[in-house]
Amino acid sequence: MQYILRFLIVILFFCCSNQSNAQLLNDPASLKNVQASLDKIYNYEFEEAKTTINLVEKKYPNHPVSHLLESFILFWKFMPIKDHPAQLKEYMARLNQCLDAINKKYGKNSLDPEAVFYTMVTRGYLAMLYNYKGEMMNAAGEGKKAYNSFVEGLKLIHKNPEFYFTSGMYNYYIEVYPEEHPIVKPLLVFFKSGDKALGLKQMDIATKQGMITRAEANFYISHVYLKYESRPDKAVGYMNRLVDLYPRNPIFQMKNAEALLLAGRYEPARKEVADLRKISTGFYPAAWRTFQGILEEKADKDDAAAQREYLLALKTPHDAQYTKEYHALAYAGLARIAARAGNKSKAKEYYKKCLDKAEYLSVIKEAKGFR
């Protein structure tokens, strides 16, 4: 759910540009500053991003976009934000400031397109927090309130290439998400149907033609190919672009290493894994230990070394949103090692634990297919 919700944050920077008379969105210089601040945030240059945001704030005091950009900094700098109580408090304060700014600028319950849109995006942040807490119905309910903006974006795809991203995401996820999470189906019964193949095509176009949405388009289509389509070879190209554009972003580096490993490209993955091993905090150790295990098992054919890494990975805390799948991959690795050692019952035990964690269809298929 975090992936379909998180991209709500990004589309605020362009979604109303073809339908609103808002001054900022008709100001090319300020829009360029917004885009520059996003690039700085993605590359973990947070102080530089603040400098650019200040230029927007100076020209448009107390504009909602400034509060949202500041929230975006907190989101990336302290990922996962839920694990940093002080920053989470500041994060929530920024969201409330954004809502206050919307009310002051447009009036309470304004139907101005920009006011409606900024309100929708703030709800997107709130939906993400609900998701982190496991309150899926509340999260889906918040997403439901954003429905009209998605549908409007489908109409505007030929007027602005940025809409290829939102349209592609909608077309793909509106079909996939209810399949994976039947509990939300009643909330989506009146939603416009999607088209997964079309969604993939549109997201790919966004990676080439989008400017503001370029990074998110590459990130999301890569995730889709890893989780749902079981095509890590496809994911590699998109993640390579991101690490080239934003070499200081460890999330992109982590996902790039994952894509390379799952695609069987072990040698280029070694450098990525070696770089990740320098990060000893947060959820990254769970990632790089699992990745090291895959290298030991599949590239170096050293089951004993791989087993050590997988077991260490499982002793390392993971984050439910970002690194849960790596524990599933570690269990799958241990299951393969046990099977090769002739211990079928142990392999089944590991695959059972794998299924408790796994969300990637390829991993689920492997675990369920073991006999």
Tab-separated table of C-alpha atoms in Angstrom:
chain	number	residue	atom	x	y	z
A	1	MET	CA	0.000	0.000	0.000
A	2	GLN	CA	2.834	2.432	0.686
A	3	TYR	CA	3.689	2.527	-3.019
A	4	ILE	CA	0.254	3.462	-4.314
A	5	LEU	CA	-0.055	6.067	-1.542
A	6	ARG	CA	3.395	7.578	-1.644
A	7	PHE	CA	3.143	8.710	-5.224
A	8	LEU	CA	0.217	10.960	-4.236
A	9	ILE	CA	2.872	13.140	-2.609
A	10	VAL	CA	4.748	13.736	-5.825
A	11	ILE	CA	1.916	14.446	-8.255
A	12	LEU	CA	0.924	17.572	-6.361
A	13	PHE	CA	3.685	19.467	-8.169
A	14	PHE	CA	1.996	19.261	-11.546
A	15	CYS	CA	-1.476	17.770	-11.348
A	16	CYS	CA	-3.399	21.032	-11.408
A	17	SER	CA	-1.162	22.851	-13.867
A	18	ASN	CA	-3.606	22.409	-16.732
A	19	GLN	CA	-6.752	23.295	-14.835
A	20	SER	CA	-5.893	25.853	-12.175
A	21	ASN	CA	-5.298	29.567	-12.370
A	22	ALA	CA	-3.092	29.408	-9.295
A	23	GLN	CA	-0.219	31.852	-9.499
A	24	LEU	CA	2.579	29.535	-8.420
A	25	LEU	CA	1.654	26.883	-10.950
A	26	ASN	CA	1.834	29.461	-13.728
A	27	ASP	CA	5.236	30.672	-12.559
A	28	PRO	CA	7.958	28.752	-14.471
A	29	ALA	CA	10.790	30.015	-12.244
A	30	SER	CA	9.074	28.849	-9.057
A	31	LEU	CA	8.113	25.526	-10.607
A	32	LYS	CA	11.762	25.076	-11.547
A	33	ASN	CA	12.692	25.692	-7.900
A	34	VAL	CA	10.138	23.099	-6.822
A	35	GLN	CA	11.664	20.590	-9.232
A	36	ALA	CA	15.198	21.458	-8.080
A	37	SER	CA	14.225	20.964	-4.454
A	38	LEU	CA	12.828	17.527	-5.296
A	39	ASP	CA	16.065	16.543	-7.017
A	40	LYS	CA	18.025	17.656	-3.940
A	41	ILE	CA	15.742	15.684	-1.636
A	42	TYR	CA	16.073	12.520	-3.741
A	43	ASN	CA	19.857	12.894	-3.622
A	44	TYR	CA	19.832	13.363	0.170
A	45	GLU	CA	21.042	16.956	-0.097
A	46	PHE	CA	18.528	18.186	2.425
A	47	GLU	CA	20.115	21.501	3.390
A	48	GLU	CA	20.443	22.468	-0.258
A	49	ALA	CA	16.782	21.500	-0.765
A	50	LYS	CA	15.759	23.793	2.093
A	51	THR	CA	17.612	26.685	0.457
A	52	THR	CA	15.602	26.186	-2.730
A	53	ILE	CA	12.335	25.776	-0.821
A	54	ASN	CA	13.052	29.082	0.938
A	55	LEU	CA	13.045	30.806	-2.453
A	56	VAL	CA	9.530	29.531	-3.078
A	57	GLU	CA	8.426	30.454	0.445
A	58	LYS	CA	9.844	33.969	0.075
A	59	LYS	CA	7.838	34.582	-3.083
A	60	TYR	CA	4.716	32.756	-1.901
A	61	PRO	CA	4.580	33.048	1.921
A	62	ASN	CA	2.720	30.275	3.727
A	63	HIS	CA	1.863	28.497	0.482
A	64	PRO	CA	0.813	24.830	0.984
A	65	VAL	CA	3.542	23.569	-1.337
A	66	SER	CA	6.290	24.785	0.990
A	67	HIS	CA	4.893	22.832	3.920
A	68	LEU	CA	4.538	19.745	1.763
A	69	LEU	CA	8.118	19.987	0.534
A	70	GLU	CA	9.313	20.333	4.116
A	71	SER	CA	7.282	17.238	4.969
A	72	PHE	CA	8.910	15.439	2.058
A	73	ILE	CA	12.352	16.247	3.491
A	74	LEU	CA	11.368	14.748	6.846
A	75	PHE	CA	9.910	11.693	5.109
A	76	TRP	CA	13.180	10.903	3.325
A	77	LYS	CA	15.687	12.105	5.903
A	78	PHE	CA	14.206	10.076	8.764
A	79	MET	CA	12.907	7.087	6.854
A	80	PRO	CA	10.968	5.353	8.267
A	81	ILE	CA	9.456	8.432	9.902
A	82	LYS	CA	7.345	6.353	12.292
A	83	ASP	CA	10.506	5.239	14.091
A	84	HIS	CA	11.574	8.806	14.970
A	85	PRO	CA	9.072	10.209	17.493
A	86	ALA	CA	10.421	13.788	17.565
A	87	GLN	CA	10.568	14.032	13.780
A	88	LEU	CA	7.185	12.344	13.462
A	89	LYS	CA	5.746	15.078	15.676
A	90	GLU	CA	7.338	17.726	13.444
A	91	TYR	CA	6.103	15.876	10.378
A	92	MET	CA	2.529	15.919	11.643
A	93	ALA	CA	2.879	19.599	12.536
A	94	ARG	CA	3.900	20.333	8.934
A	95	LEU	CA	0.834	18.498	7.663
A	96	ASN	CA	-1.382	20.524	9.965
A	97	GLN	CA	0.335	23.720	8.824
A	98	CYS	CA	-0.412	22.723	5.259
A	99	LEU	CA	-4.099	22.246	6.057
A	100	ASP	CA	-4.142	25.612	7.835
A	101	ALA	CA	-2.464	27.256	4.828
A	102	ILE	CA	-5.074	25.758	2.510
A	103	ASN	CA	-7.899	27.104	4.661
A	104	LYS	CA	-6.325	30.568	4.885
A	105	LYS	CA	-5.567	30.796	1.180
A	106	TYR	CA	-8.755	29.325	-0.253
A	107	GLY	CA	-11.231	29.198	2.623
A	108	LYS	CA	-12.514	26.175	4.480
A	109	ASN	CA	-13.968	23.451	2.251
A	110	SER	CA	-13.045	25.441	-0.847
A	111	LEU	CA	-13.862	23.838	-4.195
A	112	ASP	CA	-10.961	25.605	-5.903
A	113	PRO	CA	-9.118	22.867	-7.872
A	114	GLU	CA	-5.772	23.648	-6.282
A	115	ALA	CA	-7.250	23.742	-2.768
A	116	VAL	CA	-8.955	20.405	-3.332
A	117	PHE	CA	-5.758	18.945	-4.681
A	118	TYR	CA	-3.476	20.080	-1.859
A	119	THR	CA	-6.018	18.757	0.609
A	120	MET	CA	-5.991	15.431	-1.235
A	121	VAL	CA	-2.215	15.202	-1.047
A	122	THR	CA	-2.183	15.945	2.667
A	123	ARG	CA	-4.681	13.136	3.049
A	124	GLY	CA	-2.221	10.997	1.139
A	125	TYR	CA	0.367	11.586	3.846
A	126	LEU	CA	-2.206	10.708	6.482
A	127	ALA	CA	-3.140	7.572	4.554
A	128	MET	CA	0.505	6.535	4.559
A	129	LEU	CA	0.650	6.880	8.328
A	130	TYR	CA	-2.477	4.749	8.659
A	131	ASN	CA	-0.766	2.176	6.464
A	132	TYR	CA	2.344	2.178	8.669
A	133	LYS	CA	0.099	1.459	11.645
A	134	GLY	CA	-1.650	-1.370	9.815
A	135	GLU	CA	-4.981	0.462	9.606
A	136	MET	CA	-5.648	-0.633	6.035
A	137	MET	CA	-9.304	0.317	5.862
A	138	ASN	CA	-8.565	3.867	7.015
A	139	ALA	CA	-5.678	4.086	4.543
A	140	ALA	CA	-7.837	2.848	1.676
A	141	GLY	CA	-10.582	5.259	2.735
A	142	GLU	CA	-8.189	8.187	2.451
A	143	GLY	CA	-7.132	6.978	-0.988
A	144	LYS	CA	-10.766	6.727	-2.022
A	145	LYS	CA	-11.194	10.444	-1.356
A	146	ALA	CA	-8.485	11.134	-3.954
A	147	TYR	CA	-10.313	9.210	-6.682
A	148	ASN	CA	-11.629	12.176	-8.661
A	149	SER	CA	-8.142	13.605	-9.160
A	150	PHE	CA	-6.931	10.318	-10.576
A	151	VAL	CA	-9.810	10.135	-13.008
A	152	GLU	CA	-9.204	13.743	-14.065
A	153	GLY	CA	-5.578	12.882	-14.732
A	154	LEU	CA	-6.660	10.115	-17.099
A	155	LYS	CA	-8.342	12.792	-19.230
A	156	LEU	CA	-5.297	15.071	-19.276
A	157	ILE	CA	-2.650	12.562	-20.318
A	158	HIS	CA	-2.197	14.053	-23.801
A	159	LYS	CA	-1.878	17.605	-22.480
A	160	ASN	CA	0.953	16.991	-20.052
A	161	PRO	CA	3.411	14.052	-20.194
A	162	GLU	CA	3.574	14.020	-16.384
A	163	PHE	CA	0.104	12.464	-16.419
A	164	TYR	CA	1.510	9.284	-17.952
A	165	PHE	CA	2.817	8.464	-14.477
A	166	THR	CA	-0.407	9.003	-12.547
A	167	SER	CA	-2.492	7.341	-15.254
A	168	GLY	CA	-0.135	4.381	-15.422
A	169	MET	CA	-0.140	3.958	-11.664
A	170	TYR	CA	-3.920	4.132	-11.557
A	171	ASN	CA	-4.431	1.694	-14.434
A	172	TYR	CA	-2.054	-0.842	-12.905
A	173	TYR	CA	-2.801	-0.640	-9.184
A	174	ILE	CA	-6.570	-0.356	-9.435
A	175	GLU	CA	-6.469	-3.873	-10.893
A	176	VAL	CA	-3.648	-5.405	-8.836
A	177	TYR	CA	-4.262	-4.061	-5.346
A	178	PRO	CA	-7.767	-5.507	-4.826
A	179	GLU	CA	-6.474	-8.870	-6.063
A	180	GLU	CA	-3.832	-8.833	-3.330
A	181	HIS	CA	-6.001	-7.241	-0.628
A	182	PRO	CA	-9.638	-8.393	-0.995
A	183	ILE	CA	-10.632	-6.452	2.141
A	184	VAL	CA	-10.546	-3.177	0.169
A	185	LYS	CA	-12.687	-4.432	-2.748
A	186	PRO	CA	-15.958	-3.014	-1.361
A	187	LEU	CA	-14.366	0.447	-1.228
A	188	LEU	CA	-13.327	0.267	-4.881
A	189	VAL	CA	-16.449	-1.238	-6.430
A	190	PHE	CA	-17.481	2.016	-8.131
A	191	PHE	CA	-13.977	2.948	-9.310
A	192	LYS	CA	-13.161	3.099	-12.997
A	193	SER	CA	-11.574	-0.149	-14.190
A	194	GLY	CA	-7.901	-0.203	-15.101
A	195	ASP	CA	-5.640	-2.041	-17.515
A	196	LYS	CA	-2.371	-3.532	-16.235
A	197	ALA	CA	-0.637	-3.725	-19.616
A	198	LEU	CA	-1.597	-0.144	-20.427
A	199	GLY	CA	-0.475	0.960	-16.979
A	200	LEU	CA	2.986	-0.502	-17.498
A	201	LYS	CA	3.249	1.173	-20.893
A	202	GLN	CA	2.217	4.547	-19.473
A	203	MET	CA	4.655	4.331	-16.550
A	204	ASP	CA	7.455	3.490	-18.975
A	205	ILE	CA	6.615	6.563	-21.071
A	206	ALA	CA	6.727	8.647	-17.874
A	207	THR	CA	10.277	7.461	-17.146
A	208	LYS	CA	11.320	8.940	-20.494
A	209	GLN	CA	9.104	11.999	-20.933
A	210	GLY	CA	8.326	13.058	-17.378
A	211	MET	CA	10.447	15.659	-15.647
A	212	ILE	CA	9.039	16.164	-12.169
A	213	THR	CA	7.722	12.590	-12.061
A	214	ARG	CA	10.788	10.926	-13.613
A	215	ALA	CA	12.267	9.573	-10.380
A	216	GLU	CA	9.005	8.240	-8.999
A	217	ALA	CA	8.099	6.650	-12.336
A	218	ASN	CA	11.407	4.756	-12.441
A	219	PHE	CA	11.065	3.703	-8.803
A	220	TYR	CA	7.488	2.466	-9.070
A	221	ILE	CA	7.774	0.600	-12.341
A	222	SER	CA	10.864	-1.131	-10.963
A	223	HIS	CA	8.912	-2.162	-7.874
A	224	VAL	CA	6.071	-3.469	-10.047
A	225	TYR	CA	8.462	-5.618	-12.069
A	226	LEU	CA	10.041	-6.989	-8.887
A	227	LYS	CA	6.913	-7.659	-6.842
A	228	TYR	CA	4.128	-8.427	-9.284
A	229	GLU	CA	5.568	-9.163	-12.719
A	230	SER	CA	8.547	-11.276	-11.564
A	231	ARG	CA	10.801	-9.575	-14.117
A	232	PRO	CA	13.847	-8.327	-12.181
A	233	ASP	CA	15.699	-8.014	-15.491
A	234	LYS	CA	13.267	-5.249	-16.404
A	235	ALA	CA	13.640	-3.581	-12.995
A	236	VAL	CA	17.421	-3.323	-13.363
A	237	GLY	CA	17.301	-0.742	-16.147
A	238	TYR	CA	15.041	1.603	-14.214
A	239	MET	CA	16.993	1.336	-10.973
A	240	ASN	CA	20.286	1.889	-12.786
A	241	ARG	CA	18.919	5.200	-14.028
A	242	LEU	CA	17.986	6.238	-10.501
A	243	VAL	CA	21.351	5.485	-8.946
A	244	ASP	CA	23.019	7.362	-11.791
A	245	LEU	CA	20.782	10.394	-11.181
A	246	TYR	CA	20.823	10.217	-7.378
A	247	PRO	CA	24.023	8.442	-6.286
A	248	ARG	CA	23.646	9.505	-2.649
A	249	ASN	CA	20.217	7.932	-2.156
A	250	PRO	CA	20.657	4.665	-0.178
A	251	ILE	CA	17.079	3.492	-0.816
A	252	PHE	CA	17.669	3.601	-4.555
A	253	GLN	CA	21.019	1.894	-4.077
A	254	MET	CA	19.388	-0.838	-1.989
A	255	LYS	CA	16.659	-1.488	-4.565
A	256	ASN	CA	19.224	-1.470	-7.369
A	257	ALA	CA	21.268	-4.140	-5.596
A	258	GLU	CA	18.114	-6.186	-5.075
A	259	ALA	CA	17.135	-5.965	-8.737
A	260	LEU	CA	20.624	-6.951	-9.893
A	261	LEU	CA	20.729	-9.951	-7.548
A	262	LEU	CA	17.257	-11.221	-8.438
A	263	ALA	CA	18.144	-10.824	-12.119
A	264	GLY	CA	21.232	-12.979	-11.586
A	265	ARG	CA	23.664	-10.169	-12.315
A	266	TYR	CA	25.931	-10.972	-9.418
A	267	GLU	CA	29.159	-9.235	-10.354
A	268	PRO	CA	27.707	-5.717	-10.796
A	269	ALA	CA	25.700	-6.343	-7.618
A	270	ARG	CA	28.872	-6.874	-5.570
A	271	LYS	CA	29.833	-3.202	-5.641
A	272	GLU	CA	26.343	-2.110	-4.614
A	273	VAL	CA	26.313	-4.599	-1.738
A	274	ALA	CA	29.805	-3.537	-0.627
A	275	ASP	CA	28.656	0.096	-0.515
A	276	LEU	CA	25.523	-0.812	1.435
A	277	ARG	CA	27.624	-2.679	4.017
A	278	LYS	CA	29.034	0.692	5.071
A	279	ILE	CA	25.590	1.569	6.503
A	280	SER	CA	25.278	0.025	9.952
A	281	THR	CA	22.105	1.786	11.083
A	282	GLY	CA	18.392	1.571	10.351
A	283	PHE	CA	16.970	-1.237	8.252
A	284	TYR	CA	19.923	-1.430	5.852
A	285	PRO	CA	21.829	-4.237	7.647
A	286	ALA	CA	18.862	-6.577	7.097
A	287	ALA	CA	19.124	-5.754	3.404
A	288	TRP	CA	22.849	-6.125	2.878
A	289	ARG	CA	23.146	-9.272	4.961
A	290	THR	CA	20.440	-10.911	2.848
A	291	PHE	CA	22.115	-9.661	-0.322
A	292	GLN	CA	25.480	-10.997	0.850
A	293	GLY	CA	23.818	-14.340	1.491
A	294	ILE	CA	22.486	-14.419	-2.072
A	295	LEU	CA	25.961	-13.659	-3.410
A	296	GLU	CA	27.527	-16.403	-1.283
A	297	GLU	CA	24.859	-18.924	-2.247
A	298	LYS	CA	24.286	-18.260	-5.924
A	299	ALA	CA	27.449	-16.590	-7.179
A	300	ASP	CA	30.102	-18.215	-4.984
A	301	LYS	CA	28.327	-21.541	-4.381
A	302	ASP	CA	29.290	-21.443	-0.697
A	303	ASP	CA	26.277	-22.703	1.249
A	304	ALA	CA	27.986	-22.495	4.641
A	305	ALA	CA	28.870	-18.809	4.210
A	306	ALA	CA	25.434	-18.078	2.746
A	307	GLN	CA	23.715	-19.757	5.670
A	308	ARG	CA	25.659	-17.607	8.138
A	309	GLU	CA	24.620	-14.428	6.337
A	310	TYR	CA	20.976	-15.442	6.046
A	311	LEU	CA	20.784	-16.304	9.753
A	312	LEU	CA	22.406	-12.985	10.674
A	313	ALA	CA	19.929	-11.190	8.407
A	314	LEU	CA	17.044	-12.819	10.248
A	315	LYS	CA	18.470	-11.661	13.575
A	316	THR	CA	18.568	-8.122	12.235
A	317	PRO	CA	15.355	-6.103	12.602
A	318	HIS	CA	13.505	-5.331	9.397
A	319	ASP	CA	11.004	-2.623	8.565
A	320	ALA	CA	7.539	-3.789	7.548
A	321	GLN	CA	7.373	-1.274	4.709
A	322	TYR	CA	10.850	-1.420	3.209
A	323	THR	CA	12.807	-4.552	4.128
A	324	LYS	CA	10.256	-7.189	5.148
A	325	GLU	CA	10.754	-9.005	1.843
A	326	TYR	CA	14.448	-9.456	2.608
A	327	HIS	CA	13.583	-11.693	5.539
A	328	ALA	CA	11.398	-13.704	3.146
A	329	LEU	CA	14.349	-13.968	0.749
A	330	ALA	CA	16.618	-15.082	3.617
A	331	TYR	CA	14.180	-17.824	4.647
A	332	ALA	CA	13.929	-18.952	1.017
A	333	GLY	CA	17.720	-19.104	0.824
A	334	LEU	CA	17.914	-21.195	3.975
A	335	ALA	CA	15.231	-23.490	2.571
A	336	ARG	CA	17.218	-24.068	-0.620
A	337	ILE	CA	20.365	-24.788	1.397
A	338	ALA	CA	18.480	-27.270	3.616
A	339	ALA	CA	17.012	-28.987	0.555
A	340	ARG	CA	20.448	-29.381	-1.017
A	341	ALA	CA	21.675	-30.886	2.233
A	342	GLY	CA	18.875	-33.464	2.058
A	343	ASN	CA	16.935	-32.023	4.985
A	344	LYS	CA	13.496	-31.787	3.368
A	345	SER	CA	11.586	-31.203	6.607
A	346	LYS	CA	13.837	-28.262	7.522
A	347	ALA	CA	13.408	-26.842	4.039
A	348	LYS	CA	9.621	-27.020	4.421
A	349	GLU	CA	9.874	-25.295	7.796
A	350	TYR	CA	11.896	-22.454	6.295
A	351	TYR	CA	9.546	-22.074	3.336
A	352	LYS	CA	6.590	-21.903	5.728
A	353	LYS	CA	8.296	-19.019	7.541
A	354	CYS	CA	9.091	-17.471	4.179
A	355	LEU	CA	5.400	-17.434	3.259
A	356	ASP	CA	4.603	-15.571	6.468
A	357	LYS	CA	6.744	-12.694	5.185
A	358	ALA	CA	6.700	-12.908	1.403
A	359	GLU	CA	4.821	-10.500	-0.857
A	360	TYR	CA	6.772	-10.946	-4.105
A	361	LEU	CA	4.878	-13.351	-6.346
A	362	SER	CA	8.096	-15.066	-7.463
A	363	VAL	CA	9.073	-15.830	-3.848
A	364	ILE	CA	5.568	-17.067	-2.995
A	365	LYS	CA	5.607	-19.307	-6.074
A	366	GLU	CA	8.966	-20.798	-5.072
A	367	ALA	CA	7.845	-21.487	-1.503
A	368	LYS	CA	4.493	-22.974	-2.468
A	369	GLY	CA	6.084	-25.063	-5.233
A	370	PHE	CA	8.462	-26.932	-2.934
A	371	ARG	CA	7.532	-30.566	-2.489
